[in-house]
CSV table of C-alpha atoms in Angstrom, one decimal:
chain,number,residue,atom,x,y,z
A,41,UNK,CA,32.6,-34.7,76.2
A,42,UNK,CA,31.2,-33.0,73.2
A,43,UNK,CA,29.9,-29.6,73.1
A,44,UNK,CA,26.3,-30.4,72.2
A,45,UNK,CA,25.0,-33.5,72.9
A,46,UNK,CA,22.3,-35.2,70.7
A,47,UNK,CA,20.4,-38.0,71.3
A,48,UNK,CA,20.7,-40.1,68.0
A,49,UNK,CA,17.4,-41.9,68.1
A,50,UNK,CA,16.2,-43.1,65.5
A,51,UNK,CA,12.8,-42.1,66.7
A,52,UNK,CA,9.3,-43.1,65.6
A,53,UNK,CA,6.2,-41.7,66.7
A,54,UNK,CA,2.4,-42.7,64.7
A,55,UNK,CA,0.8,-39.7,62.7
A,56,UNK,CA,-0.7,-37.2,65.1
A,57,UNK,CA,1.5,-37.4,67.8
A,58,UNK,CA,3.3,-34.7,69.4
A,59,UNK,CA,7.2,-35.4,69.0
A,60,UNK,CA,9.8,-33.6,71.4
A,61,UNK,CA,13.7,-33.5,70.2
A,62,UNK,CA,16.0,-32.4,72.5
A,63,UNK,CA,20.0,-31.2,73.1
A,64,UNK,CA,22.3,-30.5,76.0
A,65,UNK,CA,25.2,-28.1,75.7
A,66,UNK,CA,28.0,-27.7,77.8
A,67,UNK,CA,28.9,-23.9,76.8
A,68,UNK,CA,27.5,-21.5,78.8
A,69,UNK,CA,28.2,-18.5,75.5
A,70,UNK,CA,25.7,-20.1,73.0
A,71,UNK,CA,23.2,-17.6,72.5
A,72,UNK,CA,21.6,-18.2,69.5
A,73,UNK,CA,20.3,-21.5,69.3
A,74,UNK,CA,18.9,-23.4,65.8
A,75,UNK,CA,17.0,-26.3,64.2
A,76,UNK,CA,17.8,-27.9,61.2
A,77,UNK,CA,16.0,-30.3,59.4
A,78,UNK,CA,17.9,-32.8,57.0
A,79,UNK,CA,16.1,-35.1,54.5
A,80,UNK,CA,18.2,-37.9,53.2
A,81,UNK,CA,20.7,-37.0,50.6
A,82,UNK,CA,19.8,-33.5,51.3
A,83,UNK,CA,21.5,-30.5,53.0
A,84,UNK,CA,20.5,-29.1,55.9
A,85,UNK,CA,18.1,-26.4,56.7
A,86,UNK,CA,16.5,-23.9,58.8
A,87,UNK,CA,13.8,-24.2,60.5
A,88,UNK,CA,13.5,-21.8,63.2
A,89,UNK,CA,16.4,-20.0,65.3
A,90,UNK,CA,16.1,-18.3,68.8
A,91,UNK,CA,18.2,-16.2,70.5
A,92,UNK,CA,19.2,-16.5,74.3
A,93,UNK,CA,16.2,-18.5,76.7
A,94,UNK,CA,12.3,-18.4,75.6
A,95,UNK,CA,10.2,-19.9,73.7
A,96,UNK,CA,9.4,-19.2,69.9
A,97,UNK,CA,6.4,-20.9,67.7
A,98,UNK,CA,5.8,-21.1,64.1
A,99,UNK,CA,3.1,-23.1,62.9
A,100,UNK,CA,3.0,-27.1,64.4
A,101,UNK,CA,6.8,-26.0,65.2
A,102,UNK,CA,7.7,-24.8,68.9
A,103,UNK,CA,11.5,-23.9,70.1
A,104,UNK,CA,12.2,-23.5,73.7
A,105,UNK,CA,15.3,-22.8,75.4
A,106,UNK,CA,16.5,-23.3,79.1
A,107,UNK,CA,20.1,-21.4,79.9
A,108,UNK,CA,20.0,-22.3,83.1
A,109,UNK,CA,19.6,-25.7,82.4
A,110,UNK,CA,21.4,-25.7,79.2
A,111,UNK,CA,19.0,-27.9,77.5
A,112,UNK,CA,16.9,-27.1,74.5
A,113,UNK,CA,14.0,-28.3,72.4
A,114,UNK,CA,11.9,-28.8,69.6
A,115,UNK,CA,8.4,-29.7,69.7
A,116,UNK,CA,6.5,-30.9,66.4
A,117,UNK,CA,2.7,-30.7,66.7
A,118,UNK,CA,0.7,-33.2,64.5
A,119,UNK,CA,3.4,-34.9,62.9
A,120,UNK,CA,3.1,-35.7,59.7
A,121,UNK,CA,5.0,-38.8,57.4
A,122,UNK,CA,6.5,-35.4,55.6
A,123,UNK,CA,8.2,-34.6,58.9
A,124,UNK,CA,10.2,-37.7,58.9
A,125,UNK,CA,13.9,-36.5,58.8
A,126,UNK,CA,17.0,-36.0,60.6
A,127,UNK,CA,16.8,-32.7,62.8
A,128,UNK,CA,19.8,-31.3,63.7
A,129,UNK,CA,20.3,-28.8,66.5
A,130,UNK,CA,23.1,-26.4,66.0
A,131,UNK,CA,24.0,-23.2,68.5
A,132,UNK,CA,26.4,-20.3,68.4
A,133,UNK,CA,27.9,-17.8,70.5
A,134,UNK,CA,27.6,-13.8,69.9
A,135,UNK,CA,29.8,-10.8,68.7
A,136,UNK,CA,31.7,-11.4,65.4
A,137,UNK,CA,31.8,-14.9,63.8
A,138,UNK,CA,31.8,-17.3,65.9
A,139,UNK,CA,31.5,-20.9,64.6
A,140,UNK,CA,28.3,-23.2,64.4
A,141,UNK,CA,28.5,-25.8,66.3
A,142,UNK,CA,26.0,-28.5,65.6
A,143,UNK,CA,24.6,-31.8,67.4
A,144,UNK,CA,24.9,-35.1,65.5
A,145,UNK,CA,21.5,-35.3,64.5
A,146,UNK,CA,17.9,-37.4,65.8
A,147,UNK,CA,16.5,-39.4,63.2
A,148,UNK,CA,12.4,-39.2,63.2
A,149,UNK,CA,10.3,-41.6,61.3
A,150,UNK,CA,6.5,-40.4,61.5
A,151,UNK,CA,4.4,-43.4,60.3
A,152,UNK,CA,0.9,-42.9,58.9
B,2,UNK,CA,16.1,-25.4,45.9
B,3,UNK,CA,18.3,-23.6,48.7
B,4,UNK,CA,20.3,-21.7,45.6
B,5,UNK,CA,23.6,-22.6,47.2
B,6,UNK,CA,25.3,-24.9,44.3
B,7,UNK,CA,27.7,-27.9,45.1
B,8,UNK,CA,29.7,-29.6,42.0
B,9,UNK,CA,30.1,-32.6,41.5
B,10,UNK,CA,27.7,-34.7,43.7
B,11,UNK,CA,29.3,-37.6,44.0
B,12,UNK,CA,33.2,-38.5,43.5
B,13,UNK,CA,35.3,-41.8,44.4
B,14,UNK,CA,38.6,-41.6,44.5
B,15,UNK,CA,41.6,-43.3,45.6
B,16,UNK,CA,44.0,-42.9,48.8
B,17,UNK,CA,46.4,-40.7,48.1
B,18,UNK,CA,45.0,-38.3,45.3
B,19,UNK,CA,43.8,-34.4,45.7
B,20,UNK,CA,40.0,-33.3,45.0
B,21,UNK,CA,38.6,-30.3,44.9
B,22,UNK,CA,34.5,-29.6,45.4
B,23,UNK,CA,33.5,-26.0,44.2
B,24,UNK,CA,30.6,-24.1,45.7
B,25,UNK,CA,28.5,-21.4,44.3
B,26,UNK,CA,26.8,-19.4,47.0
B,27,UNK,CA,23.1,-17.7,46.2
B,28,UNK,CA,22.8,-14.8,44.5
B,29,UNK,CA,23.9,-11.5,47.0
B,30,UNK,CA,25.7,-13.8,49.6
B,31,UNK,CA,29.1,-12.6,50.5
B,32,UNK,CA,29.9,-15.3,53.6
B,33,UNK,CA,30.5,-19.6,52.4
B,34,UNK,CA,30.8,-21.9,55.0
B,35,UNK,CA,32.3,-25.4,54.4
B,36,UNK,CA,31.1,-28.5,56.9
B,37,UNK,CA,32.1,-32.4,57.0
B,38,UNK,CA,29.7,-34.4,57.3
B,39,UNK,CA,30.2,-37.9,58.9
B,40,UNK,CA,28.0,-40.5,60.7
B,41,UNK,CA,29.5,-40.7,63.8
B,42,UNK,CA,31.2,-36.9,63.4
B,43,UNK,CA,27.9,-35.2,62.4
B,44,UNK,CA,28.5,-31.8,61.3
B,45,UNK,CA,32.0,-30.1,61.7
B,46,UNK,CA,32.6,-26.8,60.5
B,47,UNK,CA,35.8,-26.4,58.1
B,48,UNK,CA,36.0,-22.6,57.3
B,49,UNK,CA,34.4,-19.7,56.7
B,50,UNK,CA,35.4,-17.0,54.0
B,51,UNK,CA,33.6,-13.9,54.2
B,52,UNK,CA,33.8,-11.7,50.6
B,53,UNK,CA,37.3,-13.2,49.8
B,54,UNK,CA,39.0,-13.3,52.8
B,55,UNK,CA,39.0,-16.3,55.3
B,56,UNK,CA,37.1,-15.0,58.4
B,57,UNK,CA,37.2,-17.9,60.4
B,58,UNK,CA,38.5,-21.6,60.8
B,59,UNK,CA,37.4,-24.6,62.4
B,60,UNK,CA,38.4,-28.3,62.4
B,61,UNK,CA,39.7,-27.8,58.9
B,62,UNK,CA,43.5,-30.5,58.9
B,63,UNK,CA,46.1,-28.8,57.0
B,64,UNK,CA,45.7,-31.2,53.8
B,65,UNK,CA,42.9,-29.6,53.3
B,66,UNK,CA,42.3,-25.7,52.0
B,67,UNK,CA,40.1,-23.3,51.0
B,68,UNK,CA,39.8,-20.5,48.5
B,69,UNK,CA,36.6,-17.7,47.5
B,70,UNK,CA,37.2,-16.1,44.3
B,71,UNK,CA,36.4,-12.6,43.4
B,72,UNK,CA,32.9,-13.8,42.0
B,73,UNK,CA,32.1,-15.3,45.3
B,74,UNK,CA,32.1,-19.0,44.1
B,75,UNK,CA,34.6,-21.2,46.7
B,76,UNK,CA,36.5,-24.1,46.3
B,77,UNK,CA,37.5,-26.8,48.4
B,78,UNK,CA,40.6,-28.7,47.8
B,79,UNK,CA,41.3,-31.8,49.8
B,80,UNK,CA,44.8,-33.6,49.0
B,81,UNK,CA,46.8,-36.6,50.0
B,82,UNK,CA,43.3,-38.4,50.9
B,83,UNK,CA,43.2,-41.0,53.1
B,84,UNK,CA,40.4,-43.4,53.9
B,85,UNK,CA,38.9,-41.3,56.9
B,86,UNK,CA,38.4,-38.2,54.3
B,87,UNK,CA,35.0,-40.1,52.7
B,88,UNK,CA,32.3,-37.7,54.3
B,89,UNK,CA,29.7,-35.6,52.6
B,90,UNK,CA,31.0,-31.9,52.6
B,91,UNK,CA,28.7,-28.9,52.4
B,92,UNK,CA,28.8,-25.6,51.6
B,93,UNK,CA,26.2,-23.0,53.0
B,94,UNK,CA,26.2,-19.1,52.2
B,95,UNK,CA,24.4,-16.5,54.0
B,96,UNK,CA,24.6,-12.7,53.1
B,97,UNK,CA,26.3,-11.7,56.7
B,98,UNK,CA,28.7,-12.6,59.1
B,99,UNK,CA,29.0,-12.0,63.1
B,100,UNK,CA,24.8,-12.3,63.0
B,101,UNK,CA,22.3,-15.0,63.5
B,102,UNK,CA,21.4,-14.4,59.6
B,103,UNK,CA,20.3,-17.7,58.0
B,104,UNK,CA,22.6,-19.9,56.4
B,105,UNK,CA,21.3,-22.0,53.4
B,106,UNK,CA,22.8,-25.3,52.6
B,107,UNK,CA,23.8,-27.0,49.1
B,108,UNK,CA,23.1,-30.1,48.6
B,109,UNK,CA,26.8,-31.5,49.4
B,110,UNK,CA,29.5,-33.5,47.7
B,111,UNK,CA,29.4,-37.1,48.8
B,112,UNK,CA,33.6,-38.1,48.7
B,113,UNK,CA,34.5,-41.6,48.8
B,114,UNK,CA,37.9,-42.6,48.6
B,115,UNK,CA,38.9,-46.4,48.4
């Protein structure tokens, strides 16, 4: 069983909608907890990191997090055709390095 | 543009030969992170170095090494390559290590080996 587990997709949702992305983790030291977002051909990057349970919000972008349930998300409000990407979720533990480990990835197509 | 560099962007190679990607971190950062990419894999993490020294290792086999140089610019050598080693590989810098400091990607070295 992997570490973080990722629902592939792909995933497509009409213009407008509100899109929810989600990952499971079998770790119970994660404690910071990220979303990538990966364009084809592209590298990855950040778009919003949390650390331990809550919620955080930035813009159309919301991340929650659920320890007790290990399970975490990423809502996208109004999606647009520009948010059509892979999103990746990726978590850590804390105190010194500790490695990144990320999910494989959920493919979201956003059609106008 | 992340202002992590990744040279070249693509390379094909055959089984058997030795590559080596190079990575130039953005301007200030001290830590570079290398990650394989692969479709069913996703994103594995390789090493880290942190300022020259190697800080921490992941999946990285032992064909494969690392090096940062004193101008903070890394390389990643890959020999005896087999069929299994065609990935994209990317390097990501961030200024810290041991914090949840953002890590920016390059835009990866697409490897195929035939």
């Amino acid at each position: 069983q992997k570490e973080v587990e990722q629902d592939p997709g792909p995933l497509s949702v009409p213009e407008g909608a509100i899109v929810s992305l989600n990952c499971t983790y079998s770790n119970s030291a994660f404690q910071y907890f990220m979303w990538y977002r990966q364009y084809s051909r592209k590298g990855p990057e950040l778009l919003m990191y949390t650390y331990s349970s809550g919620n955080k919000e930035d813009g159309r972008f919301t991340a929650q997090v659920d320890k007790s349930s290990k399970y975490i998300s990423l809502f996208i409000r109004d999606s647009q055709p520009s948010d059509s990407a892979t999103y990746l979720c990726a978590m850590r533990q804390t105190g010194g390095y500790q490695k990144v480990t990320f999910g494989t990835g959920t493919k979201l197509q956003v059609i106008p | 543009d992340s202002g992590v560099t990744q040279t070249p962007k693509h390379l094909i190679t055959a089984t058997g030969q030795r590559v080596t990607l190079r990575c130039s971190p953005r301007s200030g950062d001290l830590s570079v992170y290398w990650y394989q990419q692969s479709l069913d894999q996703g994103l594995q993490f390789l090493i880290q170095y942190y300022n020259g020294e190697e800080r921490a290792k992941g999946n990285i086999l032992e064909r494969f090494s690392a090096q940062q140089f004193p101008d903070l610019h890394s390389e990643l050598n890959l020999s005896s390559l087999e069929l299994g080693d065609s990935a994209l590989y990317f390097c990501a810098s961030s200024v810290l290590t041991g914090v949840a400091t953002e890590a920016f990607f390059g835009q990866g070295t697409r490897l195929t080996v035939v």
